[in-house]
Amino acid sequence: MKPTLSSPPDTLAVLAFGAHPDDIEFGCGGVIAQETLIGRPAHFVVCSRGEAGTHGQPEQRVAEARRAATLLGATIEFVEFDGDSHLEVRAAHAITLAGVLRRVRPGIVLAPSPAENQHPDHSRLGRLVCDAARLACFGGLRELTPSPPHRISHLLFYAVTREAEPDNISPVLIDISRPEIVAAWVAAMEAHSSQTSARNYIEVQLARARLYGLGAAMEYATALFPANPLVFNSLSGLGRGGRGA
Ligand SMILES: [Zn+2]
């Protein structure tokens, strides 16, 4: 049997999309903290300033998001589409996001679940990112020239709430139990003080992570939902099986 070459280290950035300034932190902030701690670059793209929210002014919410991204070791940019609560699934938006993918050239992309949930912008952005991941590969798309095509390695959905978890995809559980990871995640959520004063959203997220963790012999876990089947080189790369939460 011929020896196989080992793969180059996986150092491509993780790119996370959020419809609102706090979605990424609440949906998958622990996963981001874990990745940046091991040296992977992370970049956030937020598609509104949260201007339709009941609490907090847009300027405050943008500032909170910038602070939270810094706490997680990530960079951040804002993309203006149709405004908070007005996001539409349009080819032009998908092409704009494909342009971001070609510029950042990430390996793993995180996006809100396309399952219908408490905010229509979440599922619509999930669908737009799906389309963008495909469009980023198309070499003849004139709006995206001259930046070269880019194929991401994985699109994984995160769920901001329990209701957003797609019931037709088995989750991948990411172990975020290390105390420094949990602390960074909580700090990033706390940075959104305009949102956390009304309800204890942080406790809700920690409880979800705890429940997933307990179900699979971990302290805390974040459930991510792969858009496509995951491919492994052999059975030995599978990791261990959770018992199911
Ligand atoms: Zn949101």
PDB file of N, CA, C and O in Angstrom, residues 191-218:
ATOM      1  N   ALA A 191     -21.978  41.372  25.609  1.00  0.00           N
ATOM      2  CA  ALA A 191     -21.669  42.624  24.903  1.00  0.00           C
ATOM      3  C   ALA A 191     -22.915  43.213  24.254  1.00  0.00           C
ATOM      4  O   ALA A 191     -22.989  44.414  24.011  1.00  0.00           O
ATOM      5  N   HIS A 192     -23.904  42.371  23.982  1.00  0.00           N
ATOM      6  CA  HIS A 192     -25.166  42.849  23.403  1.00  0.00           C
ATOM      7  C   HIS A 192     -26.118  43.248  24.524  1.00  0.00           C
ATOM      8  O   HIS A 192     -27.214  42.696  24.667  1.00  0.00           O
ATOM      9  N   SER A 193     -25.713  44.233  25.288  1.00  0.00           N
ATOM     10  CA  SER A 193     -26.470  44.564  26.505  1.00  0.00           C
ATOM     11  C   SER A 193     -27.849  45.131  26.179  1.00  0.00           C
ATOM     12  O   SER A 193     -28.770  45.021  26.990  1.00  0.00           O
ATOM     13  N   SER A 194     -28.009  45.730  24.996  1.00  0.00           N
ATOM     14  CA  SER A 194     -29.337  46.255  24.649  1.00  0.00           C
ATOM     15  C   SER A 194     -30.349  45.126  24.477  1.00  0.00           C
ATOM     16  O   SER A 194     -31.555  45.343  24.623  1.00  0.00           O
ATOM     17  N   GLN A 195     -29.891  43.936  24.174  1.00  0.00           N
ATOM     18  CA  GLN A 195     -30.788  42.805  23.933  1.00  0.00           C
ATOM     19  C   GLN A 195     -30.968  41.923  25.172  1.00  0.00           C
ATOM     20  O   GLN A 195     -31.979  41.248  25.313  1.00  0.00           O
ATOM     21  N   THR A 196     -29.969  41.902  26.020  1.00  0.00           N
ATOM     22  CA  THR A 196     -30.028  40.964  27.141  1.00  0.00           C
ATOM     23  C   THR A 196     -30.708  41.551  28.369  1.00  0.00           C
ATOM     24  O   THR A 196     -30.988  40.836  29.325  1.00  0.00           O
ATOM     25  N   SER A 197     -31.021  42.862  28.328  1.00  0.00           N
ATOM     26  CA  SER A 197     -31.664  43.461  29.501  1.00  0.00           C
ATOM     27  C   SER A 197     -33.134  43.064  29.593  1.00  0.00           C
ATOM     28  O   SER A 197     -33.717  43.053  30.673  1.00  0.00           O
ATOM     29  N   ALA A 198     -33.761  42.749  28.457  1.00  0.00           N
ATOM     30  CA  ALA A 198     -35.197  42.470  28.459  1.00  0.00           C
ATOM     31  C   ALA A 198     -35.511  41.035  28.884  1.00  0.00           C
ATOM     32  O   ALA A 198     -36.416  40.793  29.657  1.00  0.00           O
ATOM     33  N   ARG A 199     -34.749  40.096  28.378  1.00  0.00           N
ATOM     34  CA  ARG A 199     -34.966  38.696  28.725  1.00  0.00           C
ATOM     35  C   ARG A 199     -33.613  38.043  28.894  1.00  0.00           C
ATOM     36  O   ARG A 199     -32.626  38.510  28.343  1.00  0.00           O
ATOM     37  N   ASN A 200     -33.590  36.964  29.638  1.00  0.00           N
ATOM     38  CA  ASN A 200     -32.288  36.355  29.854  1.00  0.00           C
ATOM     39  C   ASN A 200     -31.938  35.392  28.720  1.00  0.00           C
ATOM     40  O   ASN A 200     -31.937  34.173  28.861  1.00  0.00           O
ATOM     41  N   TYR A 201     -31.611  35.993  27.569  1.00  0.00           N
ATOM     42  CA  TYR A 201     -31.280  35.198  26.389  1.00  0.00           C
ATOM     43  C   TYR A 201     -30.018  34.373  26.609  1.00  0.00           C
ATOM     44  O   TYR A 201     -29.865  33.308  26.021  1.00  0.00           O
ATOM     45  N   ILE A 202     -29.121  34.889  27.425  1.00  0.00           N
ATOM     46  CA  ILE A 202     -27.858  34.164  27.632  1.00  0.00           C
ATOM     47  C   ILE A 202     -28.131  32.837  28.339  1.00  0.00           C
ATOM     48  O   ILE A 202     -27.602  31.791  27.944  1.00  0.00           O
ATOM     49  N   GLU A 203     -28.972  32.859  29.354  1.00  0.00           N
ATOM     50  CA  GLU A 203     -29.305  31.618  30.061  1.00  0.00           C
ATOM     51  C   GLU A 203     -29.964  30.610  29.116  1.00  0.00           C
ATOM     52  O   GLU A 203     -29.730  29.409  29.221  1.00  0.00           O
ATOM     53  N   VAL A 204     -30.782  31.118  28.220  1.00  0.00           N
ATOM     54  CA  VAL A 204     -31.448  30.219  27.270  1.00  0.00           C
ATOM     55  C   VAL A 204     -30.412  29.506  26.402  1.00  0.00           C
ATOM     56  O   VAL A 204     -30.480  28.289  26.185  1.00  0.00           O
ATOM     57  N   GLN A 205     -29.432  30.273  25.900  1.00  0.00           N
ATOM     58  CA  GLN A 205     -28.404  29.648  25.038  1.00  0.00           C
ATOM     59  C   GLN A 205     -27.538  28.672  25.819  1.00  0.00           C
ATOM     60  O   GLN A 205     -27.196  27.594  25.318  1.00  0.00           O
ATOM     61  N   LEU A 206     -27.170  29.062  27.034  1.00  0.00           N
ATOM     62  CA  LEU A 206     -26.356  28.149  27.848  1.00  0.00           C
ATOM     63  C   LEU A 206     -27.124  26.866  28.151  1.00  0.00           C
ATOM     64  O   LEU A 206     -26.550  25.764  28.146  1.00  0.00           O
ATOM     65  N   ALA A 207     -28.414  27.000  28.405  1.00  0.00           N
ATOM     66  CA  ALA A 207     -29.225  25.811  28.707  1.00  0.00           C
ATOM     67  C   ALA A 207     -29.311  24.893  27.496  1.00  0.00           C
ATOM     68  O   ALA A 207     -29.230  23.661  27.631  1.00  0.00           O
ATOM     69  N   ARG A 208     -29.445  25.486  26.310  1.00  0.00           N
ATOM     70  CA  ARG A 208     -29.475  24.650  25.094  1.00  0.00           C
ATOM     71  C   ARG A 208     -28.158  23.913  24.925  1.00  0.00           C
ATOM     72  O   ARG A 208     -28.135  22.714  24.620  1.00  0.00           O
ATOM     73  N   ALA A 209     -27.058  24.622  25.121  1.00  0.00           N
ATOM     74  CA  ALA A 209     -25.738  24.004  24.969  1.00  0.00           C
ATOM     75  C   ALA A 209     -25.504  22.940  26.036  1.00  0.00           C
ATOM     76  O   ALA A 209     -24.884  21.910  25.792  1.00  0.00           O
ATOM     77  N   ARG A 210     -26.009  23.199  27.219  1.00  0.00           N
ATOM     78  CA  ARG A 210     -25.857  22.234  28.320  1.00  0.00           C
ATOM     79  C   ARG A 210     -26.653  20.965  28.017  1.00  0.00           C
ATOM     80  O   ARG A 210     -26.200  19.856  28.244  1.00  0.00           O
ATOM     81  N   LEU A 211     -27.848  21.150  27.488  1.00  0.00           N
ATOM     82  CA  LEU A 211     -28.695  19.998  27.178  1.00  0.00           C
ATOM     83  C   LEU A 211     -28.056  19.132  26.094  1.00  0.00           C
ATOM     84  O   LEU A 211     -28.001  17.904  26.218  1.00  0.00           O
ATOM     85  N   TYR A 212     -27.556  19.780  25.037  1.00  0.00           N
ATOM     86  CA  TYR A 212     -26.858  19.005  24.003  1.00  0.00           C
ATOM     87  C   TYR A 212     -25.621  18.334  24.585  1.00  0.00           C
ATOM     88  O   TYR A 212     -25.299  17.191  24.264  1.00  0.00           O
ATOM     89  N   GLY A 213     -24.895  19.063  25.442  1.00  0.00           N
ATOM     90  CA  GLY A 213     -23.697  18.493  26.041  1.00  0.00           C
ATOM     91  C   GLY A 213     -24.015  17.298  26.913  1.00  0.00           C
ATOM     92  O   GLY A 213     -23.401  16.231  26.789  1.00  0.00           O
ATOM     93  N   LEU A 214     -24.983  17.441  27.784  1.00  0.00           N
ATOM     94  CA  LEU A 214     -25.344  16.344  28.695  1.00  0.00           C
ATOM     95  C   LEU A 214     -25.769  15.101  27.923  1.00  0.00           C
ATOM     96  O   LEU A 214     -25.477  13.974  28.332  1.00  0.00           O
ATOM     97  N   GLY A 215     -26.437  15.312  26.809  1.00  0.00           N
ATOM     98  CA  GLY A 215     -26.908  14.175  26.018  1.00  0.00           C
ATOM     99  C   GLY A 215     -25.784  13.422  25.338  1.00  0.00           C
ATOM    100  O   GLY A 215     -25.992  12.319  24.840  1.00  0.00           O
ATOM    101  N   ALA A 216     -24.591  14.015  25.290  1.00  0.00           N
ATOM    102  CA  ALA A 216     -23.474  13.376  24.595  1.00  0.00           C
ATOM    103  C   ALA A 216     -22.216  13.365  25.463  1.00  0.00           C
ATOM    104  O   ALA A 216     -21.103  13.386  24.932  1.00  0.00           O
ATOM    105  N   ALA A 217     -22.389  13.345  26.781  1.00  0.00           N
ATOM    106  CA  ALA A 217     -21.279  13.218  27.732  1.00  0.00           C
ATOM    107  C   ALA A 217     -20.274  14.356  27.627  1.00  0.00           C
ATOM    108  O   ALA A 217     -19.062  14.154  27.625  1.00  0.00           O
ATOM    109  N   MET A 218     -20.765  15.579  27.491  1.00  0.00           N
ATOM    110  CA  MET A 218     -19.918  16.774  27.484  1.00  0.00           C
ATOM    111  C   MET A 218     -20.553  17.798  28.424  1.00  0.00           C
ATOM    112  O   MET A 218     -21.716  17.661  28.810  1.00  0.00           O
TER     113      MET A 218
END
